[in-house]
Coordinates of C-alpha atoms in Angstrom, one line a residue:
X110 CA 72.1 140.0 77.4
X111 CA 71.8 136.2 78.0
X112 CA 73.7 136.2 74.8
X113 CA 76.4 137.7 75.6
X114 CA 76.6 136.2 78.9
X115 CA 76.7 132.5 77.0
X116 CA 79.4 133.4 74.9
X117 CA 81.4 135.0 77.8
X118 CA 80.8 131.9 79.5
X119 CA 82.0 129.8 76.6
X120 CA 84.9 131.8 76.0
X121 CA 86.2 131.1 80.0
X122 CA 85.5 127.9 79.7
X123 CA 87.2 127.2 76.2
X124 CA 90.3 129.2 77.8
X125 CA 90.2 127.2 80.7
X126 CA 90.3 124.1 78.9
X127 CA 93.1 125.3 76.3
X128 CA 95.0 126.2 79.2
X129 CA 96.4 122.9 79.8
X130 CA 97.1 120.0 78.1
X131 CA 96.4 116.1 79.4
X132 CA 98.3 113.5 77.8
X133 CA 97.6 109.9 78.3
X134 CA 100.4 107.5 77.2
X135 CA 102.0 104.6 77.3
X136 CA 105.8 104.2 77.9
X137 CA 107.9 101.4 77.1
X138 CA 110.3 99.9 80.0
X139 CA 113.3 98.4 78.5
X140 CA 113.9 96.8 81.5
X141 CA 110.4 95.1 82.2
X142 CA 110.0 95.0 78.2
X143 CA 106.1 96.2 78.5
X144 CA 104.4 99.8 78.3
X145 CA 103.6 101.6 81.5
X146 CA 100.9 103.7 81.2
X147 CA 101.3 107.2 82.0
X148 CA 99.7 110.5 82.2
X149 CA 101.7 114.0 80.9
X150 CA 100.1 117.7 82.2
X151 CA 101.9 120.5 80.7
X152 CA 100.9 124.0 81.0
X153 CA 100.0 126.5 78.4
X154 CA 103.1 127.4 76.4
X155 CA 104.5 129.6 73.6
X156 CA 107.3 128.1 71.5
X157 CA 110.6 127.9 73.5
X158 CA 109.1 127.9 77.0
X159 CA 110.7 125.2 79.1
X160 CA 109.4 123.9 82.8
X161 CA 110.5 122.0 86.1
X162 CA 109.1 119.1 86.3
X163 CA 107.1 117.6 89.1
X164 CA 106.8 113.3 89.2
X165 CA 103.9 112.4 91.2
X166 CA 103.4 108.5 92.4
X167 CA 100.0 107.3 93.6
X168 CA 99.5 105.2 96.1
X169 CA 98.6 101.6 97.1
X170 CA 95.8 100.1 94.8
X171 CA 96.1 103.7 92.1
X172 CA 97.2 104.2 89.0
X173 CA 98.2 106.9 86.4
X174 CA 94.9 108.7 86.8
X175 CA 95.2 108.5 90.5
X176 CA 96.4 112.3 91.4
X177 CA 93.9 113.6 88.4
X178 CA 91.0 112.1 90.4
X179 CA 92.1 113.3 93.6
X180 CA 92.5 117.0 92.1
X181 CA 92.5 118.6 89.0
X182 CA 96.4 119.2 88.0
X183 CA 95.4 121.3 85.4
X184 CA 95.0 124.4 86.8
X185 CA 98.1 123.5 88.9
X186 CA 100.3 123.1 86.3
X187 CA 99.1 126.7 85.2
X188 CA 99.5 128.4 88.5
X189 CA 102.8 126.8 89.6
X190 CA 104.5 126.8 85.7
X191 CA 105.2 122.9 86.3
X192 CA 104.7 120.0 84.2
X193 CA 103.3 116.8 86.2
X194 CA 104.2 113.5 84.6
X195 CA 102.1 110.6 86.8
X196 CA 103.1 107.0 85.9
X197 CA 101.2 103.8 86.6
X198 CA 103.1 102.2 89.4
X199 CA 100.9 99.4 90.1
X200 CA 101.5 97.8 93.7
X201 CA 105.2 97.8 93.3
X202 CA 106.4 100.2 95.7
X203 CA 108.3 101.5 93.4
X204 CA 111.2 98.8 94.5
X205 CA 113.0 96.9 91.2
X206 CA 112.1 94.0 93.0
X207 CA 114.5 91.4 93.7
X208 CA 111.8 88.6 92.9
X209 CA 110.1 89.9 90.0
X210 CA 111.7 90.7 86.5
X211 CA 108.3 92.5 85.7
X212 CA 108.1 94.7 88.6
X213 CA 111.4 96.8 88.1
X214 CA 109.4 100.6 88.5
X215 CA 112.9 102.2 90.6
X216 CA 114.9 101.8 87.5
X217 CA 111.5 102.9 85.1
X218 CA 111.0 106.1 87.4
X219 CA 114.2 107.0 88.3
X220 CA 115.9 106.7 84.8
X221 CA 113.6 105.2 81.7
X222 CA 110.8 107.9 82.2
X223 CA 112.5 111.1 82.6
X224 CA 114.8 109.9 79.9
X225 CA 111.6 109.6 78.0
X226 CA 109.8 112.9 78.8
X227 CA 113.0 115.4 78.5
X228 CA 113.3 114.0 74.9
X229 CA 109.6 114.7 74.4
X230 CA 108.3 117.4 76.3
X231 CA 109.4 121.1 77.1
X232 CA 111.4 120.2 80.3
X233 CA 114.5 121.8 82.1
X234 CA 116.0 118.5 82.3
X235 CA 118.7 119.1 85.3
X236 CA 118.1 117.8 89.0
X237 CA 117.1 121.1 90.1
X238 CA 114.1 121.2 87.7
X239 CA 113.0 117.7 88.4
X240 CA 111.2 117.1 92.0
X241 CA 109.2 113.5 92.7
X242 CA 106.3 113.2 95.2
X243 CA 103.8 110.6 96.1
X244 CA 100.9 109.6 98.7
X245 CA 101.1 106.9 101.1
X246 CA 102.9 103.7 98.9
X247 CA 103.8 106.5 96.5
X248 CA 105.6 109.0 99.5
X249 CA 107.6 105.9 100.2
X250 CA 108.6 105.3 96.2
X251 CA 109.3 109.5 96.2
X252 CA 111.7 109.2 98.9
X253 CA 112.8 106.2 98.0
X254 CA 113.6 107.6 94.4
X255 CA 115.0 110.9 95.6
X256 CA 117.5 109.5 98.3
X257 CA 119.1 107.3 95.8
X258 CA 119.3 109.1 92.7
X259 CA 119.9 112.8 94.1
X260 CA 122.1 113.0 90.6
X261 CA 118.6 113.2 88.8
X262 CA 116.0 114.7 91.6
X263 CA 116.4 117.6 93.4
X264 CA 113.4 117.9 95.5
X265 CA 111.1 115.5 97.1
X266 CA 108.1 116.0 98.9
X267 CA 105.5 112.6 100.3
X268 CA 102.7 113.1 101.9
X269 CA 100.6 110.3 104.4
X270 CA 103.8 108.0 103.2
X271 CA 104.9 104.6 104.2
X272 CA 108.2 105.7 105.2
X273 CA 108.8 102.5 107.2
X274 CA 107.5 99.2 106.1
X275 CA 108.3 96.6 108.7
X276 CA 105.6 97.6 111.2
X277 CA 103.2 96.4 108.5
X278 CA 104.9 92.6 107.5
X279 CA 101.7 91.3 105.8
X280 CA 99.6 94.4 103.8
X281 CA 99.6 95.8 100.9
X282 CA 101.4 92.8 98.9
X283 CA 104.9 94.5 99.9
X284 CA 105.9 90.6 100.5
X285 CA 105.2 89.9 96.7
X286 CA 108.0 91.9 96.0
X287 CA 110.3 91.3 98.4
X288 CA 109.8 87.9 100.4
X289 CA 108.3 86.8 103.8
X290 CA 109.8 89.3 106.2
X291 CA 110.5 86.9 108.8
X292 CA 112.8 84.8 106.4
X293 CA 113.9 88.2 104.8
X294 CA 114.9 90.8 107.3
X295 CA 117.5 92.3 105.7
X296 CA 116.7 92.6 102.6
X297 CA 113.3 94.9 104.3
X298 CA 115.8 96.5 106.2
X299 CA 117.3 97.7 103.2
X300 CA 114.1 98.6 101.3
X301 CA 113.0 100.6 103.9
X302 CA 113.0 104.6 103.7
X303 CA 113.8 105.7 106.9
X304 CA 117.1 103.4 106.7
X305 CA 118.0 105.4 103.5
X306 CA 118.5 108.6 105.3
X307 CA 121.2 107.5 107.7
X308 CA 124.1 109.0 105.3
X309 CA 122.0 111.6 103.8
X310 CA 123.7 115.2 104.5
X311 CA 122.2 118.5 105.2
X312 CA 121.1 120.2 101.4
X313 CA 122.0 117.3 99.5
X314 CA 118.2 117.3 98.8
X315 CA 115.3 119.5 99.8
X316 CA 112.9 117.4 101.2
X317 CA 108.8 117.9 102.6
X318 CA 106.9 115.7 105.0
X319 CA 103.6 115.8 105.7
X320 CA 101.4 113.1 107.3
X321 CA 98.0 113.5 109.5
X322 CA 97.7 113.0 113.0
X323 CA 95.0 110.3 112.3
X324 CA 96.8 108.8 110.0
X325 CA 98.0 105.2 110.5
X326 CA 101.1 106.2 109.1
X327 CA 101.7 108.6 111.5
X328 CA 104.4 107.0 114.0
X329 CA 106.6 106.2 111.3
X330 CA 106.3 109.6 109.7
X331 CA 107.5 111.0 113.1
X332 CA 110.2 108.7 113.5
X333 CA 111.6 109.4 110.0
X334 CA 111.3 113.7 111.2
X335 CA 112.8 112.9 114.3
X336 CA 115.8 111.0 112.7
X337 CA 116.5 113.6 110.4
X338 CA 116.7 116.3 113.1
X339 CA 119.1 114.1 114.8
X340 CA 121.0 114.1 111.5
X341 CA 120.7 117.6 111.1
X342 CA 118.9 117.3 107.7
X343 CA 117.0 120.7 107.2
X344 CA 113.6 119.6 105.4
X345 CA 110.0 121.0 106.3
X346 CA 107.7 118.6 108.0
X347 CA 103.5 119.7 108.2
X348 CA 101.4 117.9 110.5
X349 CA 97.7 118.6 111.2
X350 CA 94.3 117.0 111.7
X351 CA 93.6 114.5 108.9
X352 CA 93.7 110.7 108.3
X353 CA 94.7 108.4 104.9
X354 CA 92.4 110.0 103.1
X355 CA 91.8 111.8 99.6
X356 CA 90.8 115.3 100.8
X357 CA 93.3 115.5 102.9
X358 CA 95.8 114.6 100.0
X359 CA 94.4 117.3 98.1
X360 CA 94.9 120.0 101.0
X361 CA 98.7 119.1 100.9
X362 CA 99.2 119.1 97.2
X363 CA 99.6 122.9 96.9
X364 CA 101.7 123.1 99.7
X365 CA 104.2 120.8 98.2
X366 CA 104.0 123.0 94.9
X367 CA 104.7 125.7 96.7
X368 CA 107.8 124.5 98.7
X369 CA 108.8 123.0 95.2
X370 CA 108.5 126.5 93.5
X371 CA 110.2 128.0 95.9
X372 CA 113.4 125.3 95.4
X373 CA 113.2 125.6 91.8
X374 CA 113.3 129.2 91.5
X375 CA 116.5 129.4 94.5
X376 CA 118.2 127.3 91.9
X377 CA 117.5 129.1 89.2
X378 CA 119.0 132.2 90.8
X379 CA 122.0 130.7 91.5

């Protein structure tokens, strides 16, 4: 009986293992003429199967491993029928900064990766089969993507995410990339997210928000809700007990797969 129990056991847990697949590459950047590192999760598949994709961005002080430690994706990527492809964004924001050739991650994440991974991997590659989302520096680098390439993303969800950066001049080497903000105020007020939004239109993308009420990111989450309602921009915004933490990252990452299921398979009925 203990026999059989063992190789029952070993036979769930070979399955489980089989089921999905963890790549760990590196990517070349034509335009910072390096390799990125990345990480690739694809779901069980038989020949010809094809899947949305879902970018995730980690946040401040991550890297390509960051979402994989936070939560397995594996089991994800079976339940939700999504590939995950999580680059290393290293403290750029995901800006191309305007001081530094070798931080250019907008143009590698908006354009050089997915270029990369539709020619590799068994992707629907159209804008509603592509979604990005991040965590704190990474929700500002989804958004950020998103609103200006809504030709290649269709969805975008960020969760605890610095959606405003000029309440916080002096953290998180944002002035590495972009300059003093007291000699540079316009150029943060254009690298801001919530400035983005001011001629997004209702459906143009379908967009999640979800940030803690301990969170220190909080305010500026709220102001970036409230300014979309004023807009009248449908998107879903979730708020509930949590701070800037990992666990509470985790909580929200199925309920961004879910709101992104639920946009993929509206456009494939269309």
């Amino acid at each position: 009986m203990k026999k059989i129990l063992f190789i029952l056991l070993f036979l769930t847990v070979s399955a489980t293992l089989r089921a999905a697949d963890i790549d760990t590459l590196k990517v070349f950047s034509v335009k910072m003429q390096r390799e990125i590192p990345t990480v690739v999760v694809t779901p069980d598949h038989a020949e010809g199967d094809r899947f949305p994709v879902v970018y995730l961005l980690h946040g401040y002080g991550g890297d390509e491993l960051a979402w994989q430690r936070i939560r397995d994706l594996r089991p994800l990527a079976e339940q939700f029928s999504v590939i995950f492809v999580c680059p290393d964004g290293e403290n750029s924001w995901y800006w191309d900064s305007p001081l530094d050739p070798t931080s250019q991650f907008e143009t590698f994440v908006s354009q050089e990766l997915p270029a990369w991974v539709d020619a590799r991997y068994p992707t629907l590659p159209a804008r509603e089969s592509r979604a990005i989302a991040g965590l704190s520096m990474g929700g500002h680098g989804a958004l950020w993507t998103a609103l200006r390439h809504k030709v290649l993303f269709g969805a975008v969800a960020s969760v605890s995410g610095g959606v405003d950066i000029r309440p916080f001049p002096d953290s998180w080497e944002m002035k590495k990339q972009l300059g003093e903000e007291a000699g540079n105020q316009e150029r943060w007020n254009r690298h801001t997210v919530i400035n983005q939004v001011d001629s997004l239109r209702d459906g143009e993308l379908a967009i999640f928000v979800d940030c803690g009420y301990q969170d220190f990111f909080y305010d500026v989450n709220m102001a970036l809700h409230e300014k979309l309602l004023k807009q009248g921009v449908g998107h879903d915004f979730l708020t509930r007990p949590g701070a800037h933490t990992a666990e509470y990252w985790a909580a929200s990452l199925p309920h961004q797969l879910l709101f992104f299921r639920a946009y993929f398979d509206r456009a494939a009925s269309k």
